[in-house]
Structure formats: structure tokens, C-alpha cells
XYZ file of C-alpha atoms in Angstrom:
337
model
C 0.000 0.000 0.000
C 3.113 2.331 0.296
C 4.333 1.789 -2.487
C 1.150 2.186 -4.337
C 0.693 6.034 -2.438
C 4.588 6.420 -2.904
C 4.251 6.190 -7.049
C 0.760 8.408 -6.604
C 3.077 10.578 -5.297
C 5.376 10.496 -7.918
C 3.002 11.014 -10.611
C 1.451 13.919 -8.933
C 4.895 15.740 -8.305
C 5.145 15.009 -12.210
C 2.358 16.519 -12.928
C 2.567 19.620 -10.848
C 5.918 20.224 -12.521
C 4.535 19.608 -15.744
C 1.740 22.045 -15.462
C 3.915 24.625 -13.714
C 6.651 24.623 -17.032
C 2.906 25.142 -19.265
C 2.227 28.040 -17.384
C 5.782 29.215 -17.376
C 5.970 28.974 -21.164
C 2.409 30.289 -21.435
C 3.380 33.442 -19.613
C 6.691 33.950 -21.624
C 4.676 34.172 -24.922
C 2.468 36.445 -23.034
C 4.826 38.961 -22.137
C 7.184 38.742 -25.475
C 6.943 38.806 -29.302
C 8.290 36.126 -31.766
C 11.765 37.167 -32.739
C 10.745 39.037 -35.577
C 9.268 41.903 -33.358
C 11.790 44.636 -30.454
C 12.667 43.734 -27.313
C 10.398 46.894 -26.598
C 6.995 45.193 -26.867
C 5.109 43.750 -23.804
C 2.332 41.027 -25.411
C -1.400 41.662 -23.026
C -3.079 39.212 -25.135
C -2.286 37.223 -28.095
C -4.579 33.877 -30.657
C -3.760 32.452 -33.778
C -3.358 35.385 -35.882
C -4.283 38.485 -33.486
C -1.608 40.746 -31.586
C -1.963 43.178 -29.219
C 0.017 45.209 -26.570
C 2.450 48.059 -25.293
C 5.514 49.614 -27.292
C 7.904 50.863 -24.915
C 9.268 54.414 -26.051
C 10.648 57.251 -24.531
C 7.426 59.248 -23.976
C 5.350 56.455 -22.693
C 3.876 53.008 -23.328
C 2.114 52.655 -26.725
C -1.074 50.663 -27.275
C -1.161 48.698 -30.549
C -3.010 45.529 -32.454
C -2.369 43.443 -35.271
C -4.812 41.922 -37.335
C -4.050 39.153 -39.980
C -0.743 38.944 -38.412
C 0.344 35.737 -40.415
C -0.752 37.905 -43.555
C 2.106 37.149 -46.608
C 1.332 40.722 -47.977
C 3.017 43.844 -47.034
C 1.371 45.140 -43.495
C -0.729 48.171 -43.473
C -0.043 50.709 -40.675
C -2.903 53.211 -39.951
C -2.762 56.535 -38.047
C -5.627 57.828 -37.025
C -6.712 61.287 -36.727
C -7.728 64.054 -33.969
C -5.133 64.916 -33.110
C -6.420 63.263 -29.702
C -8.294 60.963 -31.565
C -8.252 56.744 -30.831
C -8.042 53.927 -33.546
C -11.971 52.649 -32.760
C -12.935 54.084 -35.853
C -10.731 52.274 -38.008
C -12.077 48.809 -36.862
C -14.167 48.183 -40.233
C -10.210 48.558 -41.998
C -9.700 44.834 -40.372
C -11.387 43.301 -43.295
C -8.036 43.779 -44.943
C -6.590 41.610 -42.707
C -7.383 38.219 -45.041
C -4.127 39.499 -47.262
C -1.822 41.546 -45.129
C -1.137 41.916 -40.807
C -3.128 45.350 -40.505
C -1.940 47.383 -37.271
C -3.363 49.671 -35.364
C -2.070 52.163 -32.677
C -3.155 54.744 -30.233
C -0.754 57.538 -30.726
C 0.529 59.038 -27.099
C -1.722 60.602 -25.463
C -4.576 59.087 -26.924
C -6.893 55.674 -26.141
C -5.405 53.107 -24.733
C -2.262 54.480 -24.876
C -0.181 56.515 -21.768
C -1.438 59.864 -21.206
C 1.956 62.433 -20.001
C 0.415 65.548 -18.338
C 3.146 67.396 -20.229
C 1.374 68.668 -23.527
C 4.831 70.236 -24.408
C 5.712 66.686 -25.728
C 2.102 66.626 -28.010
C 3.841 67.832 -30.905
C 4.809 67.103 -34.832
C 7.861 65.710 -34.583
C 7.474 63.475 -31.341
C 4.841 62.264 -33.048
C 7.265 61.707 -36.317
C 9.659 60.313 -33.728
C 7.082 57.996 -31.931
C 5.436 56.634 -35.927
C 9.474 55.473 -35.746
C 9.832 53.592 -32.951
C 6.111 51.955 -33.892
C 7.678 50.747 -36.624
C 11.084 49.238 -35.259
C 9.663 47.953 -32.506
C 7.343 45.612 -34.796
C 9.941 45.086 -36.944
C 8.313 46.555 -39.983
C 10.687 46.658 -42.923
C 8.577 46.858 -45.166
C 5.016 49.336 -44.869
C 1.961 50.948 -46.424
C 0.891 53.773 -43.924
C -2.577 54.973 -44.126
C -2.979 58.155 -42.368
C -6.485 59.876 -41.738
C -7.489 63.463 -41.396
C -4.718 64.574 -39.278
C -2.661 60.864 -39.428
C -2.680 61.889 -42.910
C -0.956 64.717 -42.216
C 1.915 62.696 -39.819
C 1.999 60.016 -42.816
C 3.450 62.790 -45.347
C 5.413 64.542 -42.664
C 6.951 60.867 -41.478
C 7.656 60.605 -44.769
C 9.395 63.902 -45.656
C 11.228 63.805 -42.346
C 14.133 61.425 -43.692
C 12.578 59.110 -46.795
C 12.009 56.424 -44.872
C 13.498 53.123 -46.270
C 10.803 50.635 -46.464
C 7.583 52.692 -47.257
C 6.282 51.081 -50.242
C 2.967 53.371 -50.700
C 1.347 56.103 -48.681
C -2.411 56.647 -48.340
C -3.890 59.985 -47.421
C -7.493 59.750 -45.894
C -9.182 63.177 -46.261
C -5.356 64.539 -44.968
C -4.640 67.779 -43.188
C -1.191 69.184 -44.908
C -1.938 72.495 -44.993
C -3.729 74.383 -41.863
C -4.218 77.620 -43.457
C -5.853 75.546 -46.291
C -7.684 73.820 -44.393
C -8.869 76.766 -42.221
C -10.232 78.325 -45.418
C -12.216 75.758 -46.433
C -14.074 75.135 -43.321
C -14.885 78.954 -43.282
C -16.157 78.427 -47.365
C -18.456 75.580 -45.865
C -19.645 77.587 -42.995
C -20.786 79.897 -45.625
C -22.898 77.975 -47.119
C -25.097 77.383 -44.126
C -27.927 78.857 -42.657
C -27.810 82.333 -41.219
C -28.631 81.120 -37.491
C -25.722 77.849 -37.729
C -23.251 81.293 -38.928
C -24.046 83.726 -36.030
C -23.872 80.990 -33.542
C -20.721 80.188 -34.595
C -18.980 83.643 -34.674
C -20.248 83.910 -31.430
C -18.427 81.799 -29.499
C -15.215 82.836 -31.484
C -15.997 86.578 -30.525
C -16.587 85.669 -27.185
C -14.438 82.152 -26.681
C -17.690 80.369 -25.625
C -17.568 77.180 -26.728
C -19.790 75.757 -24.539
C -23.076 77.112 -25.116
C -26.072 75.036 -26.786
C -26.321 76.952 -29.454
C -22.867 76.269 -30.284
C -22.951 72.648 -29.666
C -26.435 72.447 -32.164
C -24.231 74.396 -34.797
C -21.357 72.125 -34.457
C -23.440 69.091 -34.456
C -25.308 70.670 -37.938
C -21.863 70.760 -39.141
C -20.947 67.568 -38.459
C -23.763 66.117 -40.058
C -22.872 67.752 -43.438
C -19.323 67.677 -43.312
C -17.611 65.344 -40.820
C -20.583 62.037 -41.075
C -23.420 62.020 -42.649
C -24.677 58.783 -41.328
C -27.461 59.156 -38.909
C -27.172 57.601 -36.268
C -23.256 57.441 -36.329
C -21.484 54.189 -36.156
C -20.952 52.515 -32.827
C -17.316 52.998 -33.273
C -17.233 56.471 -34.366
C -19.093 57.537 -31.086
C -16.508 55.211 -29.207
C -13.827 57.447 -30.610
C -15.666 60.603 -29.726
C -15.928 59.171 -25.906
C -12.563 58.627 -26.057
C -11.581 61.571 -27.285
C -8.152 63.160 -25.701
C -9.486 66.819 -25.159
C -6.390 67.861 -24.070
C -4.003 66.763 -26.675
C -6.706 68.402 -29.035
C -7.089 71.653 -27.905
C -3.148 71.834 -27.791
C -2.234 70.942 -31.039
C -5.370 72.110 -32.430
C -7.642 74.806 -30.353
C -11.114 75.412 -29.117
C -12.731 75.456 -32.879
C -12.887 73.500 -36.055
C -12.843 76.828 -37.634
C -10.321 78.513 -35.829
C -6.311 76.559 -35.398
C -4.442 78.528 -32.012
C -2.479 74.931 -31.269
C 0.886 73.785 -31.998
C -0.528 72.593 -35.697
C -0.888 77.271 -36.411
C 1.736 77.064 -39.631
C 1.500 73.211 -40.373
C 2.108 72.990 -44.072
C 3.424 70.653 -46.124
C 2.497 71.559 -49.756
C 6.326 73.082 -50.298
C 7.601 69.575 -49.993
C 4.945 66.993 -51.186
C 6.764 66.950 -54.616
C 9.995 65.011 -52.733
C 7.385 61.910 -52.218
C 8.549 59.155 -54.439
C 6.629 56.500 -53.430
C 2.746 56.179 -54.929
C 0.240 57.929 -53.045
C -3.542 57.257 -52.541
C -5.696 60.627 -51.802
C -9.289 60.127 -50.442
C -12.045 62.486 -49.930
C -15.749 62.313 -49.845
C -17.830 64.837 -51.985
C -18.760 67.197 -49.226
C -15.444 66.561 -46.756
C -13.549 68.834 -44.155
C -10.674 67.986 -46.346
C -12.287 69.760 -49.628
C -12.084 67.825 -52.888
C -11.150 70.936 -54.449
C -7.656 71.055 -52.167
C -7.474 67.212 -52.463
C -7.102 67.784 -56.390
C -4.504 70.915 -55.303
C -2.578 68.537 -53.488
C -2.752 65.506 -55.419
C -0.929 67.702 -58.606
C 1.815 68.265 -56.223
C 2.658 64.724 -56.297
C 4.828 62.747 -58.496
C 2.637 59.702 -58.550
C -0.951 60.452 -57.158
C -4.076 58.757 -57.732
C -6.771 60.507 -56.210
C -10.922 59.351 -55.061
C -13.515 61.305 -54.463
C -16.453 59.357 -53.155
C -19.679 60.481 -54.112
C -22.683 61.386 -51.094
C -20.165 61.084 -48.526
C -17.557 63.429 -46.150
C -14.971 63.277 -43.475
C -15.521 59.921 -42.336
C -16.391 58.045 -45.723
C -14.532 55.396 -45.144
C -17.367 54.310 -42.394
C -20.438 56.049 -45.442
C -19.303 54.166 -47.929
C -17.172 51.273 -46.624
C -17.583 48.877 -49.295
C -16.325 50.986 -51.551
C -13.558 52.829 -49.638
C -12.065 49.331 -48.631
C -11.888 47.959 -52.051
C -10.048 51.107 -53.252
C -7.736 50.590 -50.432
C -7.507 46.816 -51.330
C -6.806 47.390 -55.248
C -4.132 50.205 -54.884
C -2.160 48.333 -52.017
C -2.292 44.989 -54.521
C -0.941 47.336 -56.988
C 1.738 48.931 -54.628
C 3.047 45.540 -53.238
């Protein structure tokens, strides 16, 4: 009978070991990449063919995801917009996951990423620096980078900063590259709208009262025409509203869609958009914050531009018409790879 508890014993020591190496491996691949990725990356949760986690950098601890990321195809990097915004809105982009990793990331600041009280670091070239390290740290050699609204903007400028070996296409989503541009054709829009949504509005610039009703109603007219026309507004739209990094906003932007005060004043890139020699993608919907009209402007600037306007839709037409934004996306990165 000793003998018989003795090898019980046995066994059961075995097994305890046994199960404590699992969970010893299991939490190594928890906490690290494959070999392919940095050192820099700490793994929160991780399937088949999903990624997600923090990038160590100098600022702070960025959140990313991969889709797809088995995909054989180049990966597709998106930047989001805001600046302050979060990737949520992006989520119907995972479809192109079935032929390439697609990654998101929270810039700093924003979503799930760390939030520094300094806003002295919130600015154009940390955020150049940051789009950097992203990349390294995943070990992306190779890259498409979408960039929306103002991620368009830090696609072109990552771009210009140095050439960047490795970029094999750039897409600009209804981009901001010029704020004085930009600026002038919010104030053309605002125009074009009833005489009450106008007085409301130069209101609260006279007076710096933002916060008013009447304001808000204007705003939200606006929106409606010119930022989505989608009523109601996609689940993950409204999650990127909620999440919404106010502060990192009004810094590098200001108070107003009409008005820029922020660090983002004299952002222009229009001198330099010639020096891209990779092809570029520009997007716009018919009635978008990012005019067709300066879409056109900018696309001639370009060496090797193709350029969509989608019909019925505006600043977030990749959520109006998503069918037909992701197949454009699909057919032009084919093309690129």
C-alpha cells in the first residue's frame, strides 16, 4: 500500500511540474513577441493570428493591435486622426486583414495608450519620432501607412522627415497638410449654411464660448454635413468621440474646427509633397472637411498620385461608404506591393 501512495506521489509531483513549465511557457509568450518583433513590446493578449500590446518608447507606453498577423502581404499601418483621436474608428479597416497583418495604434496621449500631463511633448515631430519607434519595434521593414485626417498629415510629414526606407505606398485619408488651407475651407463651408448655424458660430469665437447650446447644435449641424453624414453614427465612431483626448486636441489644435491657435498654427506641407517618391492614394468624400477641391490641389503636387472622391459622402467616408472605400484601399495596395 506504500508503495502504491509512494508512485501516486510520484506522478502527482510530475504533474505539478509539468503544469507549472505550461504556465511558465504560457506566460513567456504572453509577455514577449516572436523574434521578428523589439525587445520593446510587452504582449497583453495574443490567438492564432491576433496581436496586441504596449511599445515601450521614450514618452510612454504605446497601445497597438495586429490583425491578420500571419498575412504574406506587405502590413498596413494606420494613423488615425484628432489629433487626440483613438483607432476605434478604423475597426471596419480589419477586413483587410485576409491578405496583409493590418496594425493599429493609439498615438501618445490618446486611447489606450499613456497619457503624459506634459502637452509640451504633443507635438509634430514626437509624433514623427514615436510613428518610428512603432515601426522598429514591430519590426516593420517593409510598410503601407494609411494616415487619416490629421494621421494623414503625420503620414506625409513621417515621410518627408528622412525618406524612410521601407515605405512602399502612402495613403492619405481626407489629410490635413496644410492648416491655413484647411482653415479656409471650413470657413467656405460655414458659408454655405444657414444664417442662425453662422451667427452661432462667430459667437463663441468673438466671445471664446464654446460651450453654449447653441454652439454645440451648430457644431453638431456641421458635423452632419461635413464630418458624417450617417445618422445615427457608427458605434465605433461615437466610441472614438468618448474617447476623445481633449487635451491633446485643444493643444495641437484649439477650441474650434474653424479657428487653429495649437501647436498645428503654420503646419504645411504643400512646399515639400513633390519630394514623395513612393505612390500615393488621396481620399475624400464629396462634401469633406478635407475639400475635394484642395485634395485635387494637393494631389498635382505629387509625383505619382491617384486621387478618389467618393460620391454622397464626407470626413468619415470610409465608415459612409465602406464597401467601396475598402476595395479602393484593397486594389491600390495589390498594386503597390
Amino acid at each position: 500500500m506504500t508503495g502504491v501512495m509512494e508512485s501516486g506521489n510520484h506522478v502527482l509531483c510530475a504533474t505539478v511540474i509539468l503544469i507549472l513549465l505550461l504556465l511558465f511557457v504560457f506566460a513567456a509568450l504572453c509577455t514577449t513577441m516572436p523574434s521578428k518583433y523589439g525587445d520593446k513590446i510587452n504582449i497583453t493578449n495574443m490567438d492564432d493570428n491576433n496581436r496586441e500590446g504596449y511599445i515601450s518608447t521614450g514618452n510612454g507606453r504605446i497601445w497597438f493591435r495586429i490583425v491578420g498577423a500571419d498575412g504574406k502581404k506587405t502590413p498596413l499601418l494606420l494613423l488615425h486622426g484628432g489629433p487626440g483621436a483613438s483607432h476605434d474608428y478604423f475597426e471596419s479597416l480589419s477586413v483587410l486583414s485576409d491578405e496583409r497583418p493590418v496594425i493599429f495604434y493609439d498615438q501618445l496621449g490618446c486611447g489606450n495608450s499613456d497619457k503624459p500631463e506634459d502637452l509640451s511633448i504633443y507635438t509634430v515631430e514626437n509624433y514623427v519620432k514615436e510613428l518610428g519607434e512603432v515601426r522598429s519595434a514591430l519590426g516593420l521593414d517593409e510598410v503601407h501607412i494609411l494616415g487619416q485626417s490629421w494621421g494623414g498629415g503625420l503620414a506625409a510629414a513621417y515621410y518627408l522627415d528622412g525618406n524612410p526606407e521601407g515605405v512602399k505606398s502612402l495613403i492619405l485619408s481626407s489629410p490635413l497638410l496644410d492648416t491655413g488651407r484647411w482653415i479656409s475651407d471650413q470657413k467656405a463651408y460655414l458659408s454655405e449654411m444657414p444664417e442662425e448655424i453662422q451667427e452661432h458660430v462667430r459667437h463663441a469665437e468673438e466671445t471664446g464660448n464654446y460651450d453654449s447650446k447653441e454652439y454645440q447644435d451648430a457644431m453638431n449641424y456641421y458635423y452632419s454635413v461635413h464630418l458624417c453624414r450617417l445618422d445615427p453614427w457608427p458605434p465605433v465612431l461615437i466610441k472614438t468621440f468618448e474617447k476623445m483626448s481633449i487635451p491633446v486636441y485643444m493643444h495641437m489644435w484649439g477650441p474650434s474646427e474653424f479657428t487653429c491657435t495649437g501647436t498645428l498654427k503654420s503646419f504645411n506641407l504643400t512646399g515639400n509633397l513633390s519630394e514623395i517618391d513612393v505612390p500615393v492614394f488621396f481620399i475624400c468624400g464629396e462634401y469633406d472637411e478635407a475639400a475635394p477641391g484642395s485634395m485635387k490641389y494637393f494631389s498635382g503636387l505629387v509625383n505619382n498620385p491617384e486621387l478618389l472622391i467618393i460620391k454622397d459622402a464626407s470626413h468619415e467616408n470610409h465608415l459612409e461608404k465602406e464597401e467601396e472605400y475598402t476595395e479602393a484601399v484593397r486594389k491600390f495596395l495589390n498594386a503597390a506591393d
